[in-house]
PDB file of C-alpha atoms and ligand atoms in Angstrom:
ATOM      1  CA  UNK X   1      89.220 117.125  74.804  1.00  0.00           C
ATOM      2  CA  UNK X   2      88.315 113.428  74.832  1.00  0.00           C
ATOM      3  CA  UNK X   3      87.984 111.253  77.886  1.00  0.00           C
ATOM      4  CA  UNK X   4      90.497 111.184  80.734  1.00  0.00           C
ATOM      5  CA  UNK X   5      90.595 108.094  82.940  1.00  0.00           C
ATOM      6  CA  UNK X   6      92.144 107.770  86.387  1.00  0.00           C
ATOM      7  CA  UNK X   7      91.853 105.411  89.332  1.00  0.00           C
ATOM      8  CA  UNK X   8      92.963 104.874  92.918  1.00  0.00           C
ATOM      9  CA  UNK X   9      93.381 101.748  95.057  1.00  0.00           C
ATOM     10  CA  UNK X  10      91.700 100.492  98.208  1.00  0.00           C
ATOM     11  CA  UNK X  11      93.760 100.238 101.391  1.00  0.00           C
ATOM     12  CA  UNK X  12      94.041  98.370 104.646  1.00  0.00           C
ATOM     13  CA  UNK X  13      95.680  99.251 107.933  1.00  0.00           C
ATOM     14  CA  UNK X  14      98.123  96.633 109.181  1.00  0.00           C
ATOM     15  CA  UNK X  15      98.718  98.289 112.531  1.00  0.00           C
ATOM     16  CA  UNK X  16      98.021 101.437 114.507  1.00  0.00           C
ATOM     17  CA  UNK X  17      94.410 102.293 113.698  1.00  0.00           C
ATOM     18  CA  UNK X  18      92.852 104.572 116.344  1.00  0.00           C
ATOM     19  CA  UNK X  19      96.151 105.114 118.186  1.00  0.00           C
ATOM     20  CA  UNK X  20      97.303 106.971 115.037  1.00  0.00           C
ATOM     21  CA  UNK X  21      94.701 109.664 115.832  1.00  0.00           C
ATOM     22  CA  UNK X  22      96.602 110.238 119.120  1.00  0.00           C
ATOM     23  CA  UNK X  23     100.045 110.688 117.570  1.00  0.00           C
ATOM     24  CA  UNK X  24     101.206 107.047 117.382  1.00  0.00           C
ATOM     25  CA  UNK X  25     102.605 105.566 114.153  1.00  0.00           C
ATOM     26  CA  UNK X  26     100.588 103.334 111.846  1.00  0.00           C
ATOM     27  CA  UNK X  27     101.318 101.049 108.903  1.00  0.00           C
ATOM     28  CA  UNK X  28      99.006 101.042 105.901  1.00  0.00           C
ATOM     29  CA  UNK X  29      99.121  99.054 102.660  1.00  0.00           C
ATOM     30  CA  UNK X  30      97.490  99.776  99.299  1.00  0.00           C
ATOM     31  CA  UNK X  31      95.343  97.027  97.745  1.00  0.00           C
ATOM     32  CA  UNK X  32      96.026  97.723  94.109  1.00  0.00           C
ATOM     33  CA  UNK X  33      93.668  95.096  92.645  1.00  0.00           C
ATOM     34  CA  UNK X  34      90.494  96.777  93.902  1.00  0.00           C
ATOM     35  CA  UNK X  35      90.031 100.343  92.742  1.00  0.00           C
ATOM     36  CA  UNK X  36      87.778 103.322  92.314  1.00  0.00           C
ATOM     37  CA  UNK X  37      87.889 104.742  88.780  1.00  0.00           C
ATOM     38  CA  UNK X  38      86.686 107.876  87.006  1.00  0.00           C
ATOM     39  CA  UNK X  39      86.111 108.930  83.427  1.00  0.00           C
ATOM     40  CA  UNK X  40      86.197 112.678  82.942  1.00  0.00           C
ATOM     41  CA  UNK X  41      84.903 114.337  79.773  1.00  0.00           C
ATOM     42  CA  UNK X  42      83.858 117.819  78.741  1.00  0.00           C
ATOM     43  CA  UNK X  43      80.258 118.650  79.667  1.00  0.00           C
ATOM     44  CA  UNK X  44      77.727 120.441  77.490  1.00  0.00           C
ATOM     45  CA  UNK X  45      78.231 124.200  77.332  1.00  0.00           C
ATOM     46  CA  UNK X  46      77.190 125.948  80.569  1.00  0.00           C
ATOM     47  CA  UNK X  47      76.188 122.634  82.189  1.00  0.00           C
ATOM     48  CA  UNK X  48      78.642 123.091  85.075  1.00  0.00           C
ATOM     49  CA  UNK X  49      80.159 120.001  86.703  1.00  0.00           C
ATOM     50  CA  UNK X  50      78.079 116.829  86.832  1.00  0.00           C
ATOM     51  CA  UNK X  51      78.843 113.618  88.687  1.00  0.00           C
ATOM     52  CA  UNK X  52      77.450 110.253  87.661  1.00  0.00           C
ATOM     53  CA  UNK X  53      77.836 107.368  90.123  1.00  0.00           C
ATOM     54  CA  UNK X  54      77.394 104.609  87.559  1.00  0.00           C
ATOM     55  CA  UNK X  55      77.144 101.727  90.094  1.00  0.00           C
ATOM     56  CA  UNK X  56      74.449 103.512  92.110  1.00  0.00           C
ATOM     57  CA  UNK X  57      72.548 104.927  89.130  1.00  0.00           C
ATOM     58  CA  UNK X  58      72.782 108.443  90.622  1.00  0.00           C
ATOM     59  CA  UNK X  59      73.622 111.784  89.010  1.00  0.00           C
ATOM     60  CA  UNK X  60      74.047 115.186  90.553  1.00  0.00           C
ATOM     61  CA  UNK X  61      75.153 118.683  89.617  1.00  0.00           C
ATOM     62  CA  UNK X  62      77.879 120.207  91.773  1.00  0.00           C
ATOM     63  CA  UNK X  63      76.097 123.543  91.698  1.00  0.00           C
ATOM     64  CA  UNK X  64      72.959 122.063  93.283  1.00  0.00           C
ATOM     65  CA  UNK X  65      74.780 119.963  95.923  1.00  0.00           C
ATOM     66  CA  UNK X  66      77.430 122.225  97.466  1.00  0.00           C
ATOM     67  CA  UNK X  67      77.553 120.098 100.639  1.00  0.00           C
ATOM     68  CA  UNK X  68      78.221 116.820  98.892  1.00  0.00           C
ATOM     69  CA  UNK X  69      81.851 115.878  99.742  1.00  0.00           C
ATOM     70  CA  UNK X  70      82.750 115.304  96.077  1.00  0.00           C
ATOM     71  CA  UNK X  71      81.132 118.583  95.025  1.00  0.00           C
ATOM     72  CA  UNK X  72      83.201 120.283  97.677  1.00  0.00           C
ATOM     73  CA  UNK X  73      86.310 118.469  96.444  1.00  0.00           C
ATOM     74  CA  UNK X  74      85.782 119.922  92.958  1.00  0.00           C
ATOM     75  CA  UNK X  75      85.818 123.411  94.519  1.00  0.00           C
ATOM     76  CA  UNK X  76      88.969 122.609  96.488  1.00  0.00           C
ATOM     77  CA  UNK X  77      90.740 121.220  93.368  1.00  0.00           C
ATOM     78  CA  UNK X  78      90.005 124.279  91.221  1.00  0.00           C
ATOM     79  CA  UNK X  79      90.873 126.684  94.052  1.00  0.00           C
ATOM     80  CA  UNK X  80      94.231 124.940  94.143  1.00  0.00           C
ATOM     81  CA  UNK X  81      94.693 125.004  90.348  1.00  0.00           C
ATOM     82  CA  UNK X  82      93.620 128.649  90.351  1.00  0.00           C
ATOM     83  CA  UNK X  83      90.780 128.728  87.814  1.00  0.00           C
ATOM     84  CA  UNK X  84      86.988 128.247  87.900  1.00  0.00           C
ATOM     85  CA  UNK X  85      85.722 124.717  87.134  1.00  0.00           C
ATOM     86  CA  UNK X  86      84.922 124.209  83.436  1.00  0.00           C
ATOM     87  CA  UNK X  87      81.891 122.202  82.224  1.00  0.00           C
ATOM     88  CA  UNK X  88      82.685 118.599  83.123  1.00  0.00           C
ATOM     89  CA  UNK X  89      81.063 115.202  83.353  1.00  0.00           C
ATOM     90  CA  UNK X  90      82.688 112.853  85.889  1.00  0.00           C
ATOM     91  CA  UNK X  91      81.592 109.200  85.872  1.00  0.00           C
ATOM     92  CA  UNK X  92      82.591 107.133  88.911  1.00  0.00           C
ATOM     93  CA  UNK X  93      82.781 103.350  89.233  1.00  0.00           C
ATOM     94  CA  UNK X  94      84.280 101.363  92.094  1.00  0.00           C
ATOM     95  CA  UNK X  95      84.902  97.760  93.106  1.00  0.00           C
ATOM     96  CA  UNK X  96      85.733  98.722  96.709  1.00  0.00           C
ATOM     97  CA  UNK X  97      83.118  97.754  99.337  1.00  0.00           C
ATOM     98  CA  UNK X  98      81.591 100.888 100.895  1.00  0.00           C
ATOM     99  CA  UNK X  99      82.021 101.792 104.596  1.00  0.00           C
ATOM    100  CA  UNK X 100      84.083  98.690 105.270  1.00  0.00           C
ATOM    101  CA  UNK X 101      87.480 100.095 106.301  1.00  0.00           C
ATOM    102  CA  UNK X 102      88.966  99.713 102.819  1.00  0.00           C
ATOM    103  CA  UNK X 103      89.092 103.446 102.125  1.00  0.00           C
ATOM    104  CA  UNK X 104      86.335 103.532  99.525  1.00  0.00           C
ATOM    105  CA  UNK X 105      85.518 107.237 100.072  1.00  0.00           C
ATOM    106  CA  UNK X 106      89.151 108.351  99.959  1.00  0.00           C
ATOM    107  CA  UNK X 107      89.805 106.199  96.875  1.00  0.00           C
ATOM    108  CA  UNK X 108      86.864 107.743  94.986  1.00  0.00           C
ATOM    109  CA  UNK X 109      88.004 111.234  96.008  1.00  0.00           C
ATOM    110  CA  UNK X 110      91.595 110.483  94.964  1.00  0.00           C
ATOM    111  CA  UNK X 111      90.481 109.131  91.580  1.00  0.00           C
ATOM    112  CA  UNK X 112      88.365 112.297  91.092  1.00  0.00           C
ATOM    113  CA  UNK X 113      91.271 114.582  92.054  1.00  0.00           C
ATOM    114  CA  UNK X 114      93.633 112.719  89.691  1.00  0.00           C
ATOM    115  CA  UNK X 115      91.167 112.508  86.794  1.00  0.00           C
ATOM    116  CA  UNK X 116      89.864 116.076  86.970  1.00  0.00           C
ATOM    117  CA  UNK X 117      93.308 117.658  87.320  1.00  0.00           C
ATOM    118  CA  UNK X 118      94.734 115.560  84.459  1.00  0.00           C
ATOM    119  CA  UNK X 119      91.756 116.459  82.266  1.00  0.00           C
ATOM    120  CA  UNK X 120      92.506 120.174  82.591  1.00  0.00           C
ATOM    121  CA  UNK X 121      96.247 119.629  82.084  1.00  0.00           C
ATOM    122  CA  UNK X 122      97.385 120.045  85.694  1.00  0.00           C
ATOM    123  CA  UNK X 123      99.783 117.392  86.947  1.00  0.00           C
ATOM    124  CA  UNK X 124      99.310 117.101  90.717  1.00  0.00           C
ATOM    125  CA  UNK X 125     101.892 115.122  92.725  1.00  0.00           C
ATOM    126  CA  UNK X 126     100.694 112.534  95.297  1.00  0.00           C
ATOM    127  CA  UNK X 127     101.344 114.894  98.230  1.00  0.00           C
ATOM    128  CA  UNK X 128      99.018 117.514  96.728  1.00  0.00           C
ATOM    129  CA  UNK X 129      96.302 115.001  95.820  1.00  0.00           C
ATOM    130  CA  UNK X 130      96.502 113.612  99.351  1.00  0.00           C
ATOM    131  CA  UNK X 131      96.210 117.050 100.908  1.00  0.00           C
ATOM    132  CA  UNK X 132      93.217 118.088  98.733  1.00  0.00           C
ATOM    133  CA  UNK X 133      91.393 114.864  99.610  1.00  0.00           C
ATOM    134  CA  UNK X 134      92.236 115.342 103.302  1.00  0.00           C
ATOM    135  CA  UNK X 135      90.689 118.820 103.325  1.00  0.00           C
ATOM    136  CA  UNK X 136      87.355 117.281 102.323  1.00  0.00           C
ATOM    137  CA  UNK X 137      87.643 114.203 104.580  1.00  0.00           C
ATOM    138  CA  UNK X 138      88.444 116.502 107.470  1.00  0.00           C
ATOM    139  CA  UNK X 139      85.291 118.464 106.873  1.00  0.00           C
ATOM    140  CA  UNK X 140      83.067 115.383 106.846  1.00  0.00           C
ATOM    141  CA  UNK X 141      84.726 112.966 109.258  1.00  0.00           C
ATOM    142  CA  UNK X 142      85.769 115.170 112.155  1.00  0.00           C
ATOM    143  CA  UNK X 143      89.289 114.208 113.137  1.00  0.00           C
ATOM    144  CA  UNK X 144      90.692 111.811 110.541  1.00  0.00           C
ATOM    145  CA  UNK X 145      94.396 111.152 110.967  1.00  0.00           C
ATOM    146  CA  UNK X 146      94.937 111.408 107.205  1.00  0.00           C
ATOM    147  CA  UNK X 147      96.288 107.870 106.842  1.00  0.00           C
ATOM    148  CA  UNK X 148      93.636 106.808 104.286  1.00  0.00           C
ATOM    149  CA  UNK X 149      94.212 109.636 101.817  1.00  0.00           C
ATOM    150  CA  UNK X 150      97.983 109.286 102.229  1.00  0.00           C
ATOM    151  CA  UNK X 151      98.361 105.552 101.508  1.00  0.00           C
ATOM    152  CA  UNK X 152      95.864 105.791  98.649  1.00  0.00           C
ATOM    153  CA  UNK X 153      97.456 108.840  96.989  1.00  0.00           C
ATOM    154  CA  UNK X 154     101.021 107.473  97.365  1.00  0.00           C
ATOM    155  CA  UNK X 155      99.897 103.965  96.421  1.00  0.00           C
ATOM    156  CA  UNK X 156     102.670 102.220  98.322  1.00  0.00           C
ATOM    157  CA  UNK X 157     103.149 100.698 101.792  1.00  0.00           C
ATOM    158  CA  UNK X 158     103.627 103.564 104.232  1.00  0.00           C
ATOM    159  CA  UNK X 159     104.719 104.385 107.730  1.00  0.00           C
ATOM    160  CA  UNK X 160     102.496 107.243 108.889  1.00  0.00           C
ATOM    161  CA  UNK X 161     102.926 109.303 112.027  1.00  0.00           C
ATOM    162  CA  UNK X 162     100.883 112.393 112.748  1.00  0.00           C
ATOM    163  CA  UNK X 163     102.124 114.606 115.504  1.00  0.00           C
ATOM    164  CA  UNK X 164      99.082 115.803 117.466  1.00  0.00           C
ATOM    165  CA  UNK X 165     100.605 119.325 117.534  1.00  0.00           C
ATOM    166  CA  UNK X 166     101.218 119.435 113.774  1.00  0.00           C
ATOM    167  CA  UNK X 167      98.319 117.471 112.295  1.00  0.00           C
ATOM    168  CA  UNK X 168      98.745 118.869 108.794  1.00  0.00           C
ATOM    169  CA  UNK X 169     102.370 117.747 108.469  1.00  0.00           C
ATOM    170  CA  UNK X 170     102.510 114.026 109.199  1.00  0.00           C
ATOM    171  CA  UNK X 171     105.699 112.037 108.825  1.00  0.00           C
ATOM    172  CA  UNK X 172     105.199 109.774 105.791  1.00  0.00           C
ATOM    173  CA  UNK X 173     107.829 107.195 104.915  1.00  0.00           C
ATOM    174  CA  UNK X 174     107.710 104.474 102.269  1.00  0.00           C
ATOM    175  CA  UNK X 175     107.989 101.124 103.964  1.00  0.00           C
ATOM    176  CA  UNK X 176     110.303  98.295 102.957  1.00  0.00           C
ATOM    177  CA  UNK X 177     108.847  94.799 102.757  1.00  0.00           C
ATOM    178  CA  UNK X 178     111.651  92.283 102.450  1.00  0.00           C
ATOM    179  CA  UNK X 179     109.246  89.551 101.363  1.00  0.00           C
ATOM    180  CA  UNK X 180     105.837  89.552  99.694  1.00  0.00           C
ATOM    181  CA  UNK X 181     102.998  89.502 102.226  1.00  0.00           C
ATOM    182  CA  UNK X 182      99.981  87.287 101.495  1.00  0.00           C
ATOM    183  CA  UNK X 183      96.692  88.406 102.993  1.00  0.00           C
ATOM    184  CA  UNK X 184      93.056  87.419 102.834  1.00  0.00           C
ATOM    185  CA  UNK X 185      90.545  90.185 103.484  1.00  0.00           C
ATOM    186  CA  UNK X 186      87.056  89.299 104.713  1.00  0.00           C
ATOM    187  CA  UNK X 187      84.169  91.712 105.052  1.00  0.00           C
ATOM    188  CA  UNK X 188      81.691  91.270 107.904  1.00  0.00           C
ATOM    189  CA  UNK X 189      79.067  92.949 105.712  1.00  0.00           C
ATOM    190  CA  UNK X 190      78.327  95.263 108.632  1.00  0.00           C
ATOM    191  CA  UNK X 191      78.705  98.846 107.459  1.00  0.00           C
ATOM    192  CA  UNK X 192      80.534 101.013 109.922  1.00  0.00           C
ATOM    193  CA  UNK X 193      81.098 104.733 109.587  1.00  0.00           C
ATOM    194  CA  UNK X 194      84.610 105.374 110.866  1.00  0.00           C
ATOM    195  CA  UNK X 195      83.595 108.519 112.749  1.00  0.00           C
ATOM    196  CA  UNK X 196      81.383 106.493 115.147  1.00  0.00           C
ATOM    197  CA  UNK X 197      84.050 104.237 116.730  1.00  0.00           C
ATOM    198  CA  UNK X 198      86.535 107.130 116.483  1.00  0.00           C
ATOM    199  CA  UNK X 199      84.117 109.317 118.496  1.00  0.00           C
ATOM    200  CA  UNK X 200      83.489 106.572 121.051  1.00  0.00           C
ATOM    201  CA  UNK X 201      87.232 105.977 121.529  1.00  0.00           C
ATOM    202  CA  UNK X 202      87.641 109.715 122.137  1.00  0.00           C
ATOM    203  CA  UNK X 203      84.918 109.672 124.805  1.00  0.00           C
ATOM    204  CA  UNK X 204      86.527 106.676 126.502  1.00  0.00           C
ATOM    205  CA  UNK X 205      89.993 108.259 126.299  1.00  0.00           C
ATOM    206  CA  UNK X 206      88.607 111.454 127.853  1.00  0.00           C
ATOM    207  CA  UNK X 207      87.044 109.567 130.739  1.00  0.00           C
ATOM    208  CA  UNK X 208      90.011 107.237 131.351  1.00  0.00           C
ATOM    209  CA  UNK X 209      93.140 108.809 129.938  1.00  0.00           C
ATOM    210  CA  UNK X 210      95.558 106.670 131.899  1.00  0.00           C
ATOM    211  CA  UNK X 211      94.153 103.392 130.598  1.00  0.00           C
ATOM    212  CA  UNK X 212      93.879 104.595 127.008  1.00  0.00           C
ATOM    213  CA  UNK X 213      97.331 106.199 126.942  1.00  0.00           C
ATOM    214  CA  UNK X 214      98.648 102.825 128.150  1.00  0.00           C
ATOM    215  CA  UNK X 215      96.839 100.969 125.339  1.00  0.00           C
ATOM    216  CA  UNK X 216      98.038 103.468 122.732  1.00  0.00           C
ATOM    217  CA  UNK X 217     101.591 103.070 124.061  1.00  0.00           C
ATOM    218  CA  UNK X 218     101.355  99.290 123.600  1.00  0.00           C
ATOM    219  CA  UNK X 219      99.984  99.858 120.121  1.00  0.00           C
ATOM    220  CA  UNK X 220     102.954 102.136 119.343  1.00  0.00           C
ATOM    221  CA  UNK X 221     105.414  99.481 120.428  1.00  0.00           C
ATOM    222  CA  UNK X 222     103.590  96.761 118.411  1.00  0.00           C
ATOM    223  CA  UNK X 223     103.597  98.959 115.296  1.00  0.00           C
ATOM    224  CA  UNK X 224     107.299  99.765 115.687  1.00  0.00           C
ATOM    225  CA  UNK X 225     108.167  96.083 116.033  1.00  0.00           C
ATOM    226  CA  UNK X 226     106.002  95.303 113.009  1.00  0.00           C
ATOM    227  CA  UNK X 227     108.003  97.720 110.914  1.00  0.00           C
ATOM    228  CA  UNK X 228     111.214  95.905 111.835  1.00  0.00           C
ATOM    229  CA  UNK X 229     109.589  92.521 111.151  1.00  0.00           C
ATOM    230  CA  UNK X 230     108.490  93.687 107.677  1.00  0.00           C
ATOM    231  CA  UNK X 231     111.911  95.166 106.894  1.00  0.00           C
ATOM    232  CA  UNK X 232     113.703  91.990 107.979  1.00  0.00           C
ATOM    233  CA  UNK X 233     111.164  89.564 106.545  1.00  0.00           C
ATOM    234  CA  UNK X 234     110.617  88.046 109.998  1.00  0.00           C
ATOM    235  CA  UNK X 235     107.094  86.820 109.341  1.00  0.00           C
ATOM    236  CA  UNK X 236     106.867  84.594 112.372  1.00  0.00           C
ATOM    237  CA  UNK X 237     107.315  87.682 114.571  1.00  0.00           C
ATOM    238  CA  UNK X 238     104.941  89.630 112.308  1.00  0.00           C
ATOM    239  CA  UNK X 239     102.142  87.105 112.786  1.00  0.00           C
ATOM    240  CA  UNK X 240     102.499  87.292 116.587  1.00  0.00           C
ATOM    241  CA  UNK X 241     102.345  91.075 116.418  1.00  0.00           C
ATOM    242  CA  UNK X 242      99.216  91.042 114.252  1.00  0.00           C
ATOM    243  CA  UNK X 243      97.468  88.883 116.848  1.00  0.00           C
ATOM    244  CA  UNK X 244      98.663  91.194 119.658  1.00  0.00           C
ATOM    245  CA  UNK X 245      97.377  94.138 117.652  1.00  0.00           C
ATOM    246  CA  UNK X 246      93.931  92.524 117.506  1.00  0.00           C
ATOM    247  CA  UNK X 247      93.915  91.990 121.281  1.00  0.00           C
ATOM    248  CA  UNK X 248      94.757  95.666 121.796  1.00  0.00           C
ATOM    249  CA  UNK X 249      91.955  96.717 119.440  1.00  0.00           C
ATOM    250  CA  UNK X 250      89.586  94.547 121.492  1.00  0.00           C
ATOM    251  CA  UNK X 251      90.701  96.346 124.656  1.00  0.00           C
ATOM    252  CA  UNK X 252      90.333  99.730 122.975  1.00  0.00           C
ATOM    253  CA  UNK X 253      86.718  98.675 122.341  1.00  0.00           C
ATOM    254  CA  UNK X 254      86.452  98.626 118.544  1.00  0.00           C
ATOM    255  CA  UNK X 255      86.156  94.906 117.792  1.00  0.00           C
ATOM    256  CA  UNK X 256      82.806  93.125 117.487  1.00  0.00           C
ATOM    257  CA  UNK X 257      81.385  89.614 117.719  1.00  0.00           C
ATOM    258  CA  UNK X 258      81.306  89.293 113.958  1.00  0.00           C
ATOM    259  CA  UNK X 259      84.911  90.451 113.540  1.00  0.00           C
ATOM    260  CA  UNK X 260      86.020  88.027 116.263  1.00  0.00           C
ATOM    261  CA  UNK X 261      84.091  85.207 114.588  1.00  0.00           C
ATOM    262  CA  UNK X 262      85.719  85.794 111.196  1.00  0.00           C
ATOM    263  CA  UNK X 263      89.178  86.093 112.809  1.00  0.00           C
ATOM    264  CA  UNK X 264      88.615  82.721 114.498  1.00  0.00           C
ATOM    265  CA  UNK X 265      87.379  81.106 111.260  1.00  0.00           C
ATOM    266  CA  UNK X 266      90.493  82.380 109.449  1.00  0.00           C
ATOM    267  CA  UNK X 267      92.886  81.123 112.119  1.00  0.00           C
ATOM    268  CA  UNK X 268      91.182  77.718 112.230  1.00  0.00           C
ATOM    269  CA  UNK X 269      91.494  77.463 108.436  1.00  0.00           C
ATOM    270  CA  UNK X 270      95.259  77.936 108.660  1.00  0.00           C
ATOM    271  CA  UNK X 271      95.852  81.703 108.826  1.00  0.00           C
ATOM    272  CA  UNK X 272      98.980  82.677 110.767  1.00  0.00           C
ATOM    273  CA  UNK X 273      97.213  85.692 112.303  1.00  0.00           C
ATOM    274  CA  UNK X 274      94.052  87.741 111.970  1.00  0.00           C
ATOM    275  CA  UNK X 275      92.861  91.185 113.005  1.00  0.00           C
ATOM    276  CA  UNK X 276      90.234  93.777 112.257  1.00  0.00           C
ATOM    277  CA  UNK X 277      91.436  96.567 109.996  1.00  0.00           C
ATOM    278  CA  UNK X 278      90.346 100.207 110.150  1.00  0.00           C
ATOM    279  CA  UNK X 279      87.691 101.787 112.324  1.00  0.00           C
ATOM    280  CA  UNK X 280      86.147  98.520 113.565  1.00  0.00           C
ATOM    281  CA  UNK X 281      82.674  97.576 114.913  1.00  0.00           C
ATOM    282  CA  UNK X 282      82.113  96.205 111.420  1.00  0.00           C
ATOM    283  CA  UNK X 283      83.895  96.433 108.102  1.00  0.00           C
ATOM    284  CA  UNK X 284      86.773  94.141 107.263  1.00  0.00           C
ATOM    285  CA  UNK X 285      89.264  91.864 108.955  1.00  0.00           C
ATOM    286  CA  UNK X 286      92.536  90.713 107.458  1.00  0.00           C
ATOM    287  CA  UNK X 287      94.253  87.360 107.783  1.00  0.00           C
ATOM    288  CA  UNK X 288      97.977  86.870 107.273  1.00  0.00           C
ATOM    289  CA  UNK X 289      98.439  83.609 105.370  1.00  0.00           C
ATOM    290  CA  UNK X 290     101.087  81.476 103.740  1.00  0.00           C
ATOM    291  CA  UNK X 291     100.517  81.414  99.972  1.00  0.00           C
ATOM    292  CA  UNK X 292      99.515  77.723 100.048  1.00  0.00           C
ATOM    293  CA  UNK X 293      96.766  78.277 102.663  1.00  0.00           C
ATOM    294  CA  UNK X 294      95.310  81.435 101.104  1.00  0.00           C
ATOM    295  CA  UNK X 295      92.592  79.661  99.095  1.00  0.00           C
ATOM    296  CA  UNK X 296      91.507  77.562 102.111  1.00  0.00           C
ATOM    297  CA  UNK X 297      91.232  80.622 104.352  1.00  0.00           C
ATOM    298  CA  UNK X 298      89.280  82.515 101.679  1.00  0.00           C
ATOM    299  CA  UNK X 299      86.947  79.550 101.218  1.00  0.00           C
ATOM    300  CA  UNK X 300      86.375  79.229 104.985  1.00  0.00           C
ATOM    301  CA  UNK X 301      85.517  82.936 105.268  1.00  0.00           C
ATOM    302  CA  UNK X 302      83.048  82.669 102.377  1.00  0.00           C
ATOM    303  CA  UNK X 303      81.475  79.603 103.976  1.00  0.00           C
ATOM    304  CA  UNK X 304      81.189  81.509 107.257  1.00  0.00           C
ATOM    305  CA  UNK X 305      79.072  84.102 105.435  1.00  0.00           C
ATOM    306  CA  UNK X 306      81.534  86.908 104.639  1.00  0.00           C
ATOM    307  CA  UNK X 307      79.854  88.691 101.712  1.00  0.00           C
ATOM    308  CA  UNK X 308      83.154  89.889 100.265  1.00  0.00           C
ATOM    309  CA  UNK X 309      86.449  88.015 100.397  1.00  0.00           C
ATOM    310  CA  UNK X 310      89.636  88.890  98.608  1.00  0.00           C
ATOM    311  CA  UNK X 311      93.031  87.190  98.371  1.00  0.00           C
ATOM    312  CA  UNK X 312      95.943  89.524  97.782  1.00  0.00           C
ATOM    313  CA  UNK X 313      99.716  89.665  97.942  1.00  0.00           C
ATOM    314  CA  UNK X 314     101.474  92.914  98.795  1.00  0.00           C
ATOM    315  CA  UNK X 315     104.710  92.944  96.791  1.00  0.00           C
ATOM    316  CA  UNK X 316     108.148  93.184  98.329  1.00  0.00           C
ATOM    317  CA  UNK X 317     109.476  96.736  97.994  1.00  0.00           C
TER     318      UNK X 317
HETATM  319  O1  PMV N 401      88.785 104.496 107.356  1.00  0.00           O
HETATM  320  P1  PMV N 401      89.025 103.371 108.303  1.00  0.00           P
HETATM  321  O2  PMV N 401      87.803 102.735 108.821  1.00  0.00           O
HETATM  322  O3  PMV N 401      90.047 102.413 107.768  1.00  0.00           O
HETATM  323  O4  PMV N 401      89.698 103.968 109.620  1.00  0.00           O
HETATM  324  C1  PMV N 401      90.805 104.785 109.585  1.00  0.00           C
HETATM  325  C2  PMV N 401      91.653 104.555 110.751  1.00  0.00           C
HETATM  326  C3  PMV N 401      91.314 105.231 112.062  1.00  0.00           C
HETATM  327  O5  PMV N 401      92.534 105.248 112.770  1.00  0.00           O
HETATM  328  C4  PMV N 401      90.300 104.411 112.843  1.00  0.00           C
HETATM  329  C5  PMV N 401      90.784 106.634 111.909  1.00  0.00           C
HETATM  330  C6  PMV N 401      91.799 107.626 111.385  1.00  0.00           C
HETATM  331  O6  PMV N 401      91.386 108.733 111.047  1.00  0.00           O
HETATM  332  O7  PMV N 401      93.003 107.328 111.356  1.00  0.00           O
END
C-alpha cells in the first residue's frame, strides 16, 4: 500500500495555563514550523504493529508494550475505526523539544493518529483525532484540560474553555488575529513533566481555595482581555497582558529562576513582553517581539544559554 506520511505541529499557550484545568478559558497557538512526523507502511505478514522512534534509535512492538501510550493509542484508533490493527510499521521523527511545554507528546500522538488512519483509508476529522489523543493523554497525565491535543489537531489559534462539569465537551473556537504575532521561544533546557506542577497547583488550591480561586479569576480576566486585544490588533495592550499573565503564573507557583532569567534577558534585548508557557518549573518561555527586534532577542537568549531558541510569526487569521 506504499508509504503514508503525516505530521502535526508543536504548540504554545499564550494565556490561561493551569487556570484552564479549573474551568477558565485559555488561548493556544500552533507552531507550524516545528513538527512531529510519521511514515506508515505495511509490516511483514503477522508482524503486528511496530513503532520505530528514529531520533531515539528505539523500536518496539505494540503487542509487547501494551502500556506504552502510543501502543495504547493504536488500540484506541482501531477501536474507533472498528477493525483489528493490520500489520504496520510506524516510523516517528520530531523536531519538537521533549517535555518542554511545546506539546511534543500530543504532536507525536496526533501525527500517529493521522498517519495510521489515512494509511487504512479512514479520514478522521480534527475533532475525532483530538478526542482519540485525549483519551490516551488522560490515561497517562491525570487531569489534562485537553488544550494540547485540541490546538494541535485543529492546527489553528484557538480559544479553549473546559467546563469542569463537562470535561469531555470543551468549548473550542477558532481565534481571530487581526495582525501577525511575532514571537521568540526560548527553552530553559530543564525538562518538566506537566503532571508535576499540575499536581502541586491542585494541592495548593485544595489547601487555599480562596487565594487560588482569586488568582484563577484574574487569569480569566487577563485571557478574556487578550482575546479582544488579538481580535482588534491592539498589541500594546497585548504585551501588558502577557506580562501580567507571567506575574500571575509566578503567584500560582509555577515559574522558576531559570524562566525568570530568560524572561528578563528577552525583555532587556527589546522584547515587548515575556512569559513562561505551559506547565512551568522548566520548559519554554515566549517573548512577544516586534519583527525588527526578533533576531536580537533570539541572539540574547542563545547567549544566555537557552539550548533551543526559535523565532516564529503566527499568521493573521
Ligand atoms: O503541556 P504543557 O506543559 O504545555 O501544559 C499544558 C497546560 C496546563 O494547563 C498546565 C495543563 C493542562 O492540562 O491544561
